[in-house]
Coordinates of C-alpha atoms and ligand atoms in Angstrom, one line a residue:
X226 CA 0.0 0.0 0.0
X227 CA 2.8 2.5 1.0
X228 CA 4.6 1.3 -2.1
X229 CA 1.7 2.1 -4.3
X230 CA 1.3 5.5 -2.7
X231 CA 4.9 6.3 -3.3
X232 CA 4.6 5.2 -6.9
X233 CA 1.5 7.4 -7.4
X234 CA 3.2 10.4 -5.8
X235 CA 6.3 10.1 -8.0
X236 CA 4.0 9.6 -11.1
X237 CA 2.2 12.8 -10.2
X238 CA 5.4 14.6 -9.7
X239 CA 6.6 13.5 -13.2
X240 CA 3.5 15.1 -14.6
X241 CA 4.2 18.3 -12.6
X242 CA 1.1 17.9 -10.4
X243 CA 1.0 19.6 -7.1
X244 CA 1.0 16.9 -4.4
X245 CA 0.0 18.3 -1.0
X246 CA 0.1 16.2 2.1
X247 CA -3.5 15.8 3.2
X248 CA -3.9 15.1 7.0
X249 CA -7.1 13.1 6.5
X250 CA -7.3 9.4 5.8
X251 CA -10.2 8.4 3.5
X252 CA -12.0 5.2 4.4
X253 CA -15.1 3.8 2.7
X254 CA -17.1 2.3 5.5
X255 CA -20.1 1.1 3.3
X256 CA -20.7 1.7 -0.4
X257 CA -20.9 5.5 -0.9
X258 CA -20.3 6.3 2.8
X259 CA -16.9 7.5 3.8
X260 CA -15.1 8.5 7.0
X261 CA -12.3 11.1 6.9
X262 CA -10.1 10.2 9.8
X263 CA -8.0 13.0 11.2
X264 CA -4.9 13.0 13.4
X265 CA -5.3 12.8 17.1
X266 CA -2.8 15.3 18.4
X267 CA -3.5 18.9 19.2
X268 CA -4.5 21.4 16.4
X269 CA -1.5 22.7 14.5
X270 CA -0.5 24.6 11.4
X271 CA 0.2 21.3 9.7
X272 CA -3.1 19.5 10.5
X273 CA -5.1 22.7 9.6
X274 CA -7.1 22.4 12.7
X275 CA -8.6 19.1 11.4
X276 CA -7.6 17.0 14.4
X277 CA -10.9 15.1 14.4
X278 CA -13.0 12.9 12.1
X279 CA -15.3 14.0 9.3
X280 CA -17.3 12.0 6.8
X281 CA -19.5 12.2 3.8
X282 CA -22.4 10.4 2.1
X283 CA -22.8 10.3 -1.7
X284 CA -26.3 10.3 -3.0
X285 CA -28.0 10.7 -6.4
X286 CA -27.7 14.5 -6.6
X287 CA -24.7 15.3 -4.4
X288 CA -22.8 14.9 -1.3
X289 CA -23.7 15.3 2.4
X290 CA -20.7 16.3 4.4
X291 CA -20.5 15.6 8.2
X292 CA -18.6 18.4 9.8
X293 CA -16.8 21.1 7.9
X294 CA -13.2 21.3 9.3
X295 CA -11.3 23.5 11.7
X296 CA -10.2 26.2 9.3
X297 CA -10.8 27.4 5.7
X298 CA -7.7 25.3 4.6
X299 CA -9.1 22.4 6.6
X300 CA -12.4 22.7 4.7
X301 CA -10.4 22.6 1.4
X302 CA -8.5 19.5 2.6
X303 CA -11.9 17.8 3.2
X304 CA -13.1 18.8 -0.2
X305 CA -9.9 17.5 -1.8
X306 CA -10.6 14.0 -0.3
X307 CA -14.2 14.1 -1.5
X308 CA -13.0 14.9 -5.0
X309 CA -10.9 11.7 -5.0
X310 CA -14.2 9.7 -5.3
X311 CA -16.9 12.1 -6.7
X312 CA -17.4 15.3 -8.6
X313 CA -20.9 15.8 -7.2
X314 CA -21.5 19.1 -5.3
X315 CA -21.6 19.3 -1.5
X316 CA -25.3 20.1 -1.1
X317 CA -25.6 19.7 2.7
X318 CA -23.3 20.0 5.7
X319 CA -24.3 18.6 9.1
X320 CA -22.6 20.0 12.2
X321 CA -22.4 17.3 14.9
X322 CA -21.2 19.7 17.6
X323 CA -20.2 23.2 18.6
X324 CA -16.4 22.6 18.8
X325 CA -14.2 24.5 16.3
X326 CA -13.4 21.6 13.9
X327 CA -17.1 20.6 13.6
X328 CA -18.1 23.9 11.9
X329 CA -15.3 26.4 11.1
X330 CA -15.3 25.4 7.5
X331 CA -19.0 26.1 7.0
X332 CA -18.6 29.3 5.2
X333 CA -16.6 27.7 2.4
X334 CA -19.4 25.2 1.7
X335 CA -22.2 27.9 2.1
X336 CA -20.4 29.8 -0.7
X337 CA -20.9 26.7 -2.9
X338 CA -24.6 26.6 -2.1
X339 CA -24.7 24.1 0.7
X340 CA -27.3 24.2 3.5
X341 CA -25.8 23.8 7.0
X342 CA -28.0 21.8 9.4
X343 CA -27.5 21.1 13.1
X344 CA -29.6 20.7 16.3
X345 CA -30.8 23.7 18.2
X346 CA -28.5 22.8 21.1
X347 CA -25.5 22.7 18.8
X348 CA -26.5 26.0 17.2
X349 CA -26.8 27.6 20.7
X350 CA -23.3 26.3 21.5
X351 CA -21.9 27.6 18.3
X352 CA -23.3 31.0 19.1
X353 CA -22.2 31.0 22.7
X354 CA -18.6 29.7 22.3
X355 CA -17.8 30.6 18.7
X356 CA -15.6 33.6 19.5
X357 CA -13.6 31.9 22.2
X358 CA -13.2 28.8 20.1
X359 CA -12.0 30.9 17.2
X360 CA -9.4 32.7 19.3
X361 CA -8.0 29.3 20.6
X362 CA -8.0 27.7 17.1
X363 CA -6.3 30.7 15.5
X364 CA -3.5 30.5 18.1
X365 CA -3.0 26.8 17.5
X366 CA -3.2 26.9 13.6
X367 CA -1.3 30.1 13.1
X368 CA -0.7 30.7 9.3
X369 CA -3.3 28.0 8.5
X370 CA -6.0 30.1 10.0
X371 CA -5.8 32.5 7.1
X372 CA -9.2 33.3 5.6
X373 CA -11.2 31.3 8.2
X374 CA -14.6 33.0 9.0
X375 CA -16.6 31.0 11.5
X376 CA -20.2 30.8 10.3
X377 CA -22.9 29.1 12.4
X378 CA -25.3 26.6 10.9
X379 CA -28.1 28.0 8.7
X380 CA -30.8 25.6 9.9
X381 CA -31.5 24.0 13.3
X382 CA -33.8 21.2 14.3
X383 CA -35.1 20.6 17.8
X384 CA -36.0 16.9 17.4
X385 CA -34.9 14.0 15.2
X386 CA -35.7 14.4 11.5
X387 CA -35.5 12.1 8.6
X388 CA -34.3 13.2 5.2
X389 CA -34.9 10.9 2.2
X390 CA -31.9 11.9 0.1
X391 CA -32.9 9.5 -2.7
X392 CA -34.4 6.0 -3.0
X393 CA -31.5 4.3 -1.4
X394 CA -30.2 6.8 1.2
X395 CA -32.3 7.7 4.2
X396 CA -30.6 10.0 6.7
X397 CA -31.7 10.9 10.2
X398 CA -30.3 13.8 12.1
X399 CA -30.7 13.1 15.8
X400 CA -30.2 15.8 18.5
X401 CA -28.8 14.1 21.6
X402 CA -28.3 17.0 24.0
X403 CA -25.3 17.8 26.0
X404 CA -22.3 15.4 26.3
X405 CA -18.8 16.5 25.2
X406 CA -20.2 19.9 24.4
X407 CA -23.5 21.7 25.2
X408 CA -25.3 19.8 22.4
X409 CA -24.2 16.9 20.2
X410 CA -25.9 15.7 17.1
X411 CA -25.9 12.2 15.5
X412 CA -26.1 11.4 11.8
X413 CA -27.7 8.0 11.4
X414 CA -28.2 5.9 8.2
X415 CA -30.7 3.3 9.3
X416 CA -30.6 1.2 6.1
X417 CA -26.8 0.9 6.1
X418 CA -26.6 1.0 9.9
X419 CA -23.8 3.5 9.9
X420 CA -23.6 6.1 12.7
X421 CA -21.6 9.3 12.6
X422 CA -21.5 9.9 16.3
X423 CA -19.6 13.1 16.6
X424 CA -17.8 13.6 19.9
X425 CA -20.1 11.3 21.8
X426 CA -17.6 8.5 20.8
X427 CA -13.9 8.7 21.0
X428 CA -11.8 5.6 20.3
X429 CA -8.0 5.1 20.3
X430 CA -7.5 8.4 22.1
X431 CA -8.7 9.5 25.6
X432 CA -11.9 11.5 25.5
X433 CA -11.8 15.1 26.9
X434 CA -14.1 16.2 29.7
X435 CA -13.8 20.0 29.6
X436 CA -15.7 22.8 31.3
X437 CA -18.2 22.7 28.5
X438 CA -18.9 18.9 29.0
X439 CA -21.5 17.1 31.1
X440 CA -20.3 13.6 31.8
X441 CA -23.6 12.2 33.2
X442 CA -25.6 13.4 30.1
X443 CA -22.7 12.0 28.0
X444 CA -23.3 8.5 29.5
X445 CA -27.0 9.0 28.6
X446 CA -26.1 10.1 25.0
X447 CA -24.0 7.0 24.6
X448 CA -26.9 4.8 25.6
X449 CA -28.9 6.2 22.7
X450 CA -26.3 4.6 20.4
X451 CA -26.9 1.2 21.9
X452 CA -30.6 1.5 21.0
X453 CA -29.8 2.3 17.4
X454 CA -27.6 -0.8 17.1
X455 CA -25.2 0.5 14.4
X456 CA -22.9 -1.9 12.5
X457 CA -20.3 0.8 11.9
X458 CA -19.6 3.9 14.0
X459 CA -17.5 6.7 12.6
X460 CA -16.5 8.3 15.9
X461 CA -15.5 11.9 16.6
X462 CA -11.9 10.8 17.0
X463 CA -10.2 7.6 16.1
X464 CA -10.7 4.8 13.6
X465 CA -14.2 3.6 12.6
X466 CA -15.4 1.0 15.1
X467 CA -18.4 -1.0 16.3
X468 CA -20.4 -0.9 19.5
X469 CA -17.9 -3.0 21.4
X470 CA -15.0 -0.7 20.4
X471 CA -16.9 2.4 21.4
X472 CA -18.0 0.9 24.7
X473 CA -14.4 0.0 25.6
X474 CA -12.8 3.4 24.9
X475 CA -15.7 5.8 25.7
X476 CA -18.6 4.3 27.8
X477 CA -16.4 2.1 30.1
X478 CA -14.1 5.1 30.7
X479 CA -17.0 7.5 31.6
X480 CA -18.5 4.9 34.0
X481 CA -15.1 4.1 35.5
X482 CA -14.4 7.8 36.3
X483 CA -17.9 8.4 37.7
X484 CA -17.5 5.4 40.1
X485 CA -14.0 6.4 41.2
X486 CA -15.0 10.0 41.9
X487 CA -18.1 8.8 43.8
X488 CA -15.9 6.8 46.1
X489 CA -13.7 9.9 46.8
X490 CA -16.7 12.0 47.6
X491 CA -18.1 9.3 49.9
X492 CA -14.7 9.2 51.7
X493 CA -14.8 13.0 52.1
X494 CA -11.7 13.6 49.9
X495 CA -11.2 16.9 48.1
X496 CA -10.6 17.6 44.4
X497 CA -6.8 17.2 44.5
X498 CA -7.4 13.5 45.2
X499 CA -9.3 13.2 41.9
X500 CA -6.2 14.0 39.9
X501 CA -4.5 11.0 41.6
X502 CA -7.1 8.4 40.7
X503 CA -5.3 5.4 39.2
X504 CA -6.5 5.5 35.5
X505 CA -3.7 3.3 34.2
X506 CA -6.0 0.7 32.7
X507 CA -6.8 3.4 30.1
X508 CA -3.2 4.5 29.6
X509 CA -3.2 2.8 26.1
X510 CA -5.3 5.6 24.9
X511 CA -3.5 8.5 23.1
X512 CA -3.1 11.8 24.9
X513 CA -3.7 10.0 28.2
X514 CA -0.8 11.8 29.8
X515 CA -2.0 15.3 28.9
X516 CA -5.7 14.7 29.7
X517 CA -6.5 12.1 32.3
X518 CA -6.0 14.1 35.6
X519 CA -8.0 17.0 34.3
X520 CA -10.9 14.7 33.2
X521 CA -11.1 13.3 36.8
X522 CA -11.1 16.8 38.3
X523 CA -13.9 17.9 36.0
X524 CA -16.1 14.9 36.9
X525 CA -15.4 15.7 40.6
X526 CA -16.5 19.3 40.0
X527 CA -19.7 18.2 38.4
X528 CA -20.5 15.5 41.0
X529 CA -20.0 17.8 43.9
X530 CA -23.2 19.6 42.8
X531 CA -25.3 16.5 42.1
Ligands
ZN286 ZN1 -13.6 16.8 19.0

């Protein structure tokens, strides 16, 4: 595979084509349904703020894009990967969450005529945190921030809606309420049993529980996935997976933290003890070192008020 890639690159160079490194890995999870798997490290000028997953669905008249990238250049990198498999226009973009990389490329696709749909909760989150998210993202991405104009979704839905894109593709947009951010949104393809979960599912890297997160609601959001019974989950971060993979890296971790913090509270321990909880059984997850202690403290902060 690597050999073939090298051959294609050298072939392209022979013909004078501009070969740019694209930080996204293109994976067809079912016929016509793709995941774009981004790197797991922090936002950087090199990854264009696309340190997350995206995806797209090809239907009769066009392409539905799931999440639009962390910068204008990130949106163009997404489009470049779409163009490897189809020339159809991007007619719809769905934003699964209010975090920067879910929607900072919206403007680019609106200019091409796309309608941007999300849930009301996600739209509220985009409006509330857009400016602070933009400031952080521009600091991380530096020169790659150039030209980025955060633009919130153009359409919001309050409850699950079904869109019949054509005879073979039925798509449901399902608001799931707060979890990683103030409002997450699923994209569900019931016929193909593919779920784009957004940041309700992290695999391969440790999920982040920030000041905007609600861990108990997150556990509830995850349980909605079990009811759908997807065959393939394209998570917010990490490789495409199934229910078992998602449970292992997301659900089990959330339940583990909640139980460990509950024990500290019962013993009358203060928040500094939360940072010392032994989380080593999840140390195989990427960014564990940077994030695990903070996650526990955030859960403690929330549980103190329950
Ligand atoms: Zn994310």
